[in-house]
CSV table of N, CA, C and O in Angstrom, one decimal:
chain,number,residue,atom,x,y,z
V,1,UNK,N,-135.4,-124.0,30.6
V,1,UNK,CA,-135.1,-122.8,31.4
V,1,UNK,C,-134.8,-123.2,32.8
V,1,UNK,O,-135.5,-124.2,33.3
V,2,UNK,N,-133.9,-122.5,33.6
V,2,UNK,CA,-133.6,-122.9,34.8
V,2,UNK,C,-134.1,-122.0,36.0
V,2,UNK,O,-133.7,-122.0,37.1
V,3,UNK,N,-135.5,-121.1,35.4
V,3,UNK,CA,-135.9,-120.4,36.1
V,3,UNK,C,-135.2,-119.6,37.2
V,3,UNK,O,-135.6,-119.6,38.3
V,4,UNK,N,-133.9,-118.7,36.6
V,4,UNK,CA,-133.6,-118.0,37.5
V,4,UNK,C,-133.7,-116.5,36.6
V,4,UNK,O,-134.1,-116.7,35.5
V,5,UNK,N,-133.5,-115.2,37.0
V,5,UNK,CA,-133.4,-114.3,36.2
V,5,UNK,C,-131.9,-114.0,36.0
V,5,UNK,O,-130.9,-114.2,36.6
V,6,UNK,N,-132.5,-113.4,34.8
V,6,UNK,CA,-130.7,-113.1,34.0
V,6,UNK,C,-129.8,-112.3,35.0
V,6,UNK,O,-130.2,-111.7,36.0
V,7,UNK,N,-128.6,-112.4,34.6
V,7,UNK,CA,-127.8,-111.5,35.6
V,7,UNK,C,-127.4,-110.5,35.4
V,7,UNK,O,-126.8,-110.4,34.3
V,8,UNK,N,-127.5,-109.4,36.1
V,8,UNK,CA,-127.3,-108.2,35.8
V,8,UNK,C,-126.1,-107.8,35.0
V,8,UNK,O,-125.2,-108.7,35.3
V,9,UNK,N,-125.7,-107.0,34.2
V,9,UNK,CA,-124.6,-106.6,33.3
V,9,UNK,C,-123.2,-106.0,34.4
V,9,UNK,O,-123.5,-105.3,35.4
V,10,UNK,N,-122.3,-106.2,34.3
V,10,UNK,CA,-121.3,-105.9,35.0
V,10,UNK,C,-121.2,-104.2,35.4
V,10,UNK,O,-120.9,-103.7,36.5
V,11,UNK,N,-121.6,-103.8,34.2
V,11,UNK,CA,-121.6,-102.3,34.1
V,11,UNK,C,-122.6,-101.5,35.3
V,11,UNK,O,-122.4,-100.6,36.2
V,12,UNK,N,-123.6,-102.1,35.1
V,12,UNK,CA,-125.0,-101.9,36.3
V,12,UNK,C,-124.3,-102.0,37.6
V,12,UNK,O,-124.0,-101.0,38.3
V,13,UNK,N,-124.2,-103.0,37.8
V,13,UNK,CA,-123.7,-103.7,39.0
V,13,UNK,C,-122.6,-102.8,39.4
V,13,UNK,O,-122.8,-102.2,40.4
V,14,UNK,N,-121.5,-102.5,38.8
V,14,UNK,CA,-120.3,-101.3,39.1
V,14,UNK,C,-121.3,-100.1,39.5
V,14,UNK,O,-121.6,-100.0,40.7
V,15,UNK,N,-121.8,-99.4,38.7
V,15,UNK,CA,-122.5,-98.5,38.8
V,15,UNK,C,-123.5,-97.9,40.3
V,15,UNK,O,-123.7,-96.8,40.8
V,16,UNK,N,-124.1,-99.3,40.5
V,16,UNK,CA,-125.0,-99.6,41.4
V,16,UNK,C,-124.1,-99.4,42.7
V,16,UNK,O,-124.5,-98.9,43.7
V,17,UNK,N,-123.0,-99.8,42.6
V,17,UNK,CA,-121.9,-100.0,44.0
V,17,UNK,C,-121.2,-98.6,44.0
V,17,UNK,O,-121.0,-98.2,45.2
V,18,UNK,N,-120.9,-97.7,43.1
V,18,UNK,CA,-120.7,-96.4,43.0
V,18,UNK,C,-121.5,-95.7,43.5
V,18,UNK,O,-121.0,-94.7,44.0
V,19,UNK,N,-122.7,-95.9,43.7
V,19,UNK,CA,-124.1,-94.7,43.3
V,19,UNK,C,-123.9,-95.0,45.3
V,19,UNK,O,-124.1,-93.9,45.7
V,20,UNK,N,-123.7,-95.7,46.3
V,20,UNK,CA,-123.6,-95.5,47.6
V,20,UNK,C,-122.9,-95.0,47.9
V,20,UNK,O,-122.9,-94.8,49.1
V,21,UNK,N,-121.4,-94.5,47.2
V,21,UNK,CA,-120.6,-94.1,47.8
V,21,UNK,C,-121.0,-92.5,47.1
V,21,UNK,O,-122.1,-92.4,47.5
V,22,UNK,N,-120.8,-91.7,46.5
V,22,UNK,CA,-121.1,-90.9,45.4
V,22,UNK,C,-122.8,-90.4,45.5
V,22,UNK,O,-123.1,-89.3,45.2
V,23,UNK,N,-123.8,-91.5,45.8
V,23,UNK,CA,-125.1,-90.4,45.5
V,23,UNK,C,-125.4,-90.1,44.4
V,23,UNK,O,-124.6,-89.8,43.5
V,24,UNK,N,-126.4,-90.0,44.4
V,24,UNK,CA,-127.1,-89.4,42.9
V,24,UNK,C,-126.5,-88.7,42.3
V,24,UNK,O,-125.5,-88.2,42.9
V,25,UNK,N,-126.5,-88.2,40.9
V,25,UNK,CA,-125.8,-86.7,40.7
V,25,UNK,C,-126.8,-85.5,41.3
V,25,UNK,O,-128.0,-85.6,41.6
V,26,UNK,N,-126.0,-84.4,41.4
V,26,UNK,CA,-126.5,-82.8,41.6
V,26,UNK,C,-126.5,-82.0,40.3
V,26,UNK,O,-125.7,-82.1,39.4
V,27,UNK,N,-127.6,-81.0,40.4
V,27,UNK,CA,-127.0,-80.3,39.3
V,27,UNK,C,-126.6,-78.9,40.2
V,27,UNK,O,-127.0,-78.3,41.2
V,28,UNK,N,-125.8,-78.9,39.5
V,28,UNK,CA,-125.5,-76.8,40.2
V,28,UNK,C,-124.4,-77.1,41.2
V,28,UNK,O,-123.5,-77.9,41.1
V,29,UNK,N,-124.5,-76.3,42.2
V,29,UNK,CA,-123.2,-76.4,43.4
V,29,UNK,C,-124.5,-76.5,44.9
V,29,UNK,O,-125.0,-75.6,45.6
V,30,UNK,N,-124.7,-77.5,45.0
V,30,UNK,CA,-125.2,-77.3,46.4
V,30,UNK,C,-124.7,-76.7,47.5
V,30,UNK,O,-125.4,-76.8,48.5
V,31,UNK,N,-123.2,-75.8,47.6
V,31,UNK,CA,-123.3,-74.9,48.7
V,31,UNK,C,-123.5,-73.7,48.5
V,31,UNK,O,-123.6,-72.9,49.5
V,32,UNK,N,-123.5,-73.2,47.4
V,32,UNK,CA,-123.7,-71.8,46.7
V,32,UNK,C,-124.9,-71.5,47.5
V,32,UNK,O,-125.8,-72.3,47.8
V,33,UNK,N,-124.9,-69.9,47.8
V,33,UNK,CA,-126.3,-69.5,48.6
V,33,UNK,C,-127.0,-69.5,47.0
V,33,UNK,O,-126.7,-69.5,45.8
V,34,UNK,N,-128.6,-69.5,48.0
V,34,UNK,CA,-130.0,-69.2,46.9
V,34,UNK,C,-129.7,-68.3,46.3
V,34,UNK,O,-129.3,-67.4,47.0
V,35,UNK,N,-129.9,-68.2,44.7
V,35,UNK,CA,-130.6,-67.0,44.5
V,35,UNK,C,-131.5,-66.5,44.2
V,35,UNK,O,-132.3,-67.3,43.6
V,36,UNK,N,-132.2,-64.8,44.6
V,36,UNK,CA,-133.7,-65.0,44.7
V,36,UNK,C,-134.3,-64.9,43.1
V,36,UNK,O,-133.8,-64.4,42.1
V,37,UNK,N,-135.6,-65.6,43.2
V,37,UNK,CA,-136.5,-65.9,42.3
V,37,UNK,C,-137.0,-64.8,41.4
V,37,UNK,O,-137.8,-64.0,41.9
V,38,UNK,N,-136.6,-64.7,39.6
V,38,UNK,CA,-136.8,-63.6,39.0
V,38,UNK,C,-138.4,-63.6,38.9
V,38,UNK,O,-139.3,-64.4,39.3
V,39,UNK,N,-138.2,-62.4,38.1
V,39,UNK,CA,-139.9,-61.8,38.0
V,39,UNK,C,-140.7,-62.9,37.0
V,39,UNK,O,-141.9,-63.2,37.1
V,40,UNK,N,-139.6,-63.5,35.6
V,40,UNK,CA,-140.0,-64.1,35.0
V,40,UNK,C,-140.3,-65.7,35.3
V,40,UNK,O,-141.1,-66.5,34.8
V,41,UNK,N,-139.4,-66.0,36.2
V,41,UNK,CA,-139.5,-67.8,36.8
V,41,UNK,C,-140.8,-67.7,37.6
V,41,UNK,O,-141.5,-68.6,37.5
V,42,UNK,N,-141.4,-66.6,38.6
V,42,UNK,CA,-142.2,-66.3,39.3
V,42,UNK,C,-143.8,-66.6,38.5
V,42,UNK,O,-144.7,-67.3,38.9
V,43,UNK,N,-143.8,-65.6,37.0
V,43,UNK,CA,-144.7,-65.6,36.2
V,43,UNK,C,-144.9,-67.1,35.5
V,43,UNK,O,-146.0,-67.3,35.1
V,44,UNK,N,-144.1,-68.2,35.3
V,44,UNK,CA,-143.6,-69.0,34.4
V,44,UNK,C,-144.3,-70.0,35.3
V,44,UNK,O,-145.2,-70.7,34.7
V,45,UNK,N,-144.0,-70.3,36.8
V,45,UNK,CA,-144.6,-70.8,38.0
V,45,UNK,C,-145.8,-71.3,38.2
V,45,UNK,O,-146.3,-72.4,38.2
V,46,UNK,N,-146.5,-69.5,38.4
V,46,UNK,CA,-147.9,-69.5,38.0
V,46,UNK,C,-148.6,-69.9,37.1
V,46,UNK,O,-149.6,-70.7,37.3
V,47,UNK,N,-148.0,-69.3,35.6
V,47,UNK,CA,-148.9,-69.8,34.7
V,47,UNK,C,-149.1,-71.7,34.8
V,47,UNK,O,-150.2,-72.3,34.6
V,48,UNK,N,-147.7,-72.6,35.2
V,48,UNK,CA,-147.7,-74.0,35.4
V,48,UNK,C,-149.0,-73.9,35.6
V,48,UNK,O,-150.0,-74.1,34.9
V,49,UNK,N,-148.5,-73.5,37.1
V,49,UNK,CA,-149.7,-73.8,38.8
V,49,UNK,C,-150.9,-74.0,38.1
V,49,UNK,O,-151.4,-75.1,38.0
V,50,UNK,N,-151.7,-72.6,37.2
V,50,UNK,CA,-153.1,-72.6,36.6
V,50,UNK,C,-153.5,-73.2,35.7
V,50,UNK,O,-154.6,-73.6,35.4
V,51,UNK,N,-152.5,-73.2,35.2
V,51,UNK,CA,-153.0,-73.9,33.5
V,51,UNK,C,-152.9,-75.7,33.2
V,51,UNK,O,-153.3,-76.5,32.4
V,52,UNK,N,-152.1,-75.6,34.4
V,52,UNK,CA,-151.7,-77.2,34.2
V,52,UNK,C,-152.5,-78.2,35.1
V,52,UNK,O,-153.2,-77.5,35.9
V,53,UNK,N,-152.7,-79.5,35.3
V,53,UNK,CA,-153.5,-79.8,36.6
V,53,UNK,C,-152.8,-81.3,36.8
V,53,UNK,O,-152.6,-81.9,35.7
V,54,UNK,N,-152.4,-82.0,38.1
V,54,UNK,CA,-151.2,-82.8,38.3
V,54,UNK,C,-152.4,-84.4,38.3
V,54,UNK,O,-153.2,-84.2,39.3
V,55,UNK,N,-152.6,-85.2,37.9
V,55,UNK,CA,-153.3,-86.3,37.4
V,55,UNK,C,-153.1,-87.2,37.9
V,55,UNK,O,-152.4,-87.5,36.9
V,56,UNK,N,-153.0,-88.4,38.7
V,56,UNK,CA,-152.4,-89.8,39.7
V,56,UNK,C,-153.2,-90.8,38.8
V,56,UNK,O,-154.4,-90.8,38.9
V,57,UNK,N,-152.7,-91.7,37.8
V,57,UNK,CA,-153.4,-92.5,36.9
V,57,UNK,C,-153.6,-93.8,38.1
V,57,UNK,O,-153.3,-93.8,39.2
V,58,UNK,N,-154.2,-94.8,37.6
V,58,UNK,CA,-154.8,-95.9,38.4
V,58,UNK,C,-153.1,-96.7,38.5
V,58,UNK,O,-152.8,-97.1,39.7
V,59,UNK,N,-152.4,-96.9,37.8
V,59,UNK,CA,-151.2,-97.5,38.2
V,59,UNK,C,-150.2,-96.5,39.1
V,59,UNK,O,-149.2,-97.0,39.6
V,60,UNK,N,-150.4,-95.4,39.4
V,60,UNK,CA,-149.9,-94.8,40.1
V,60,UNK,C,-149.1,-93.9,39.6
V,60,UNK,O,-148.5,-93.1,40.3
V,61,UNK,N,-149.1,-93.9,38.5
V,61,UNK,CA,-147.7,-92.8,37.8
V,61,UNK,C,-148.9,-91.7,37.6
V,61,UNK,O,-150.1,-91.9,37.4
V,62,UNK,N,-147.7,-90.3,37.9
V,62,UNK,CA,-147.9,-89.2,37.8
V,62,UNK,C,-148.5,-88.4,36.9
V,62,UNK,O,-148.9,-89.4,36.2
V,63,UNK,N,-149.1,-87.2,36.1
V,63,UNK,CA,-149.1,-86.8,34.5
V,63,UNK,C,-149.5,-85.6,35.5
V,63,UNK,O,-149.8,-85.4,36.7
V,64,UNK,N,-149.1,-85.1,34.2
V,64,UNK,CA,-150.0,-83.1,34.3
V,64,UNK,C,-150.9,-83.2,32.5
V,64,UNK,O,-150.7,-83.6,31.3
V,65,UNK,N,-151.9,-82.7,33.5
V,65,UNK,CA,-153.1,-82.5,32.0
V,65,UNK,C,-153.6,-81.0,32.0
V,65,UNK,O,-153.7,-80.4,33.1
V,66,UNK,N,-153.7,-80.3,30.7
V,66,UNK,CA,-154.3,-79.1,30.9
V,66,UNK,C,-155.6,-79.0,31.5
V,66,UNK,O,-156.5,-79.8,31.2
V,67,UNK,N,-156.0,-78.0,32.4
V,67,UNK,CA,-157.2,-77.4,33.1
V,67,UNK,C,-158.1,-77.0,31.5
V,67,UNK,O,-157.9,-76.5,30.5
V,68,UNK,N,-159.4,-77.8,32.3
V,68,UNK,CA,-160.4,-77.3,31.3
V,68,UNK,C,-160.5,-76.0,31.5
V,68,UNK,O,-160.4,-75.8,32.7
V,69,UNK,N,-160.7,-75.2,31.0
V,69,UNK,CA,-161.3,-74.1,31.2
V,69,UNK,C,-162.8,-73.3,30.6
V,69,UNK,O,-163.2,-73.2,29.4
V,70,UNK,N,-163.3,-72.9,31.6
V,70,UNK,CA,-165.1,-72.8,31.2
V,70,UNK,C,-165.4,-72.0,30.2
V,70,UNK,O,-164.7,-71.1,29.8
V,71,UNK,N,-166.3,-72.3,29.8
V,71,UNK,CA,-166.8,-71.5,28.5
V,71,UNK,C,-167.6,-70.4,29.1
V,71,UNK,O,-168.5,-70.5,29.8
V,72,UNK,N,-167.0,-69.1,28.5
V,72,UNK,CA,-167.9,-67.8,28.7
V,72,UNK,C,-168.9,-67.7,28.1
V,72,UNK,O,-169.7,-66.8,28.1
């Protein structure tokens, strides 16, 4: 082994040189005004917000775990 790491695939490398000129993708039209927030995205939100609970594991990556919820 000549101890170097492999070389990147040509495709990457293209890719990688696009992505500064171009940027990430978008989804949707970023100049289109907001539209406002229905009744059901609103309820959909919430329920996340309460029911879900956001977790920071020891290597650092993110999770959502369900909320215990107390026994009556």
């Amino acid at each position: 082994m000549t101890g170097k790491a492999p070389r990147t695939p040509l495709g990457m490398r293209v890719t990688e040189k696009l992505l500064t000129i171009f940027g990430p993708p978008q989804l949707g039209d970023s100049t289109a005004p907001h539209r406002p927030v229905s009744a059901e995205e609103r309820e959909r939100d919430q329920d996340l917000r309460t029911q879900l609970e956001r977790v920071v594991g020891p290597d650092g990556h993110s999770y959502l775990v369900e909320r215990q919820v107390p026994a009556e």
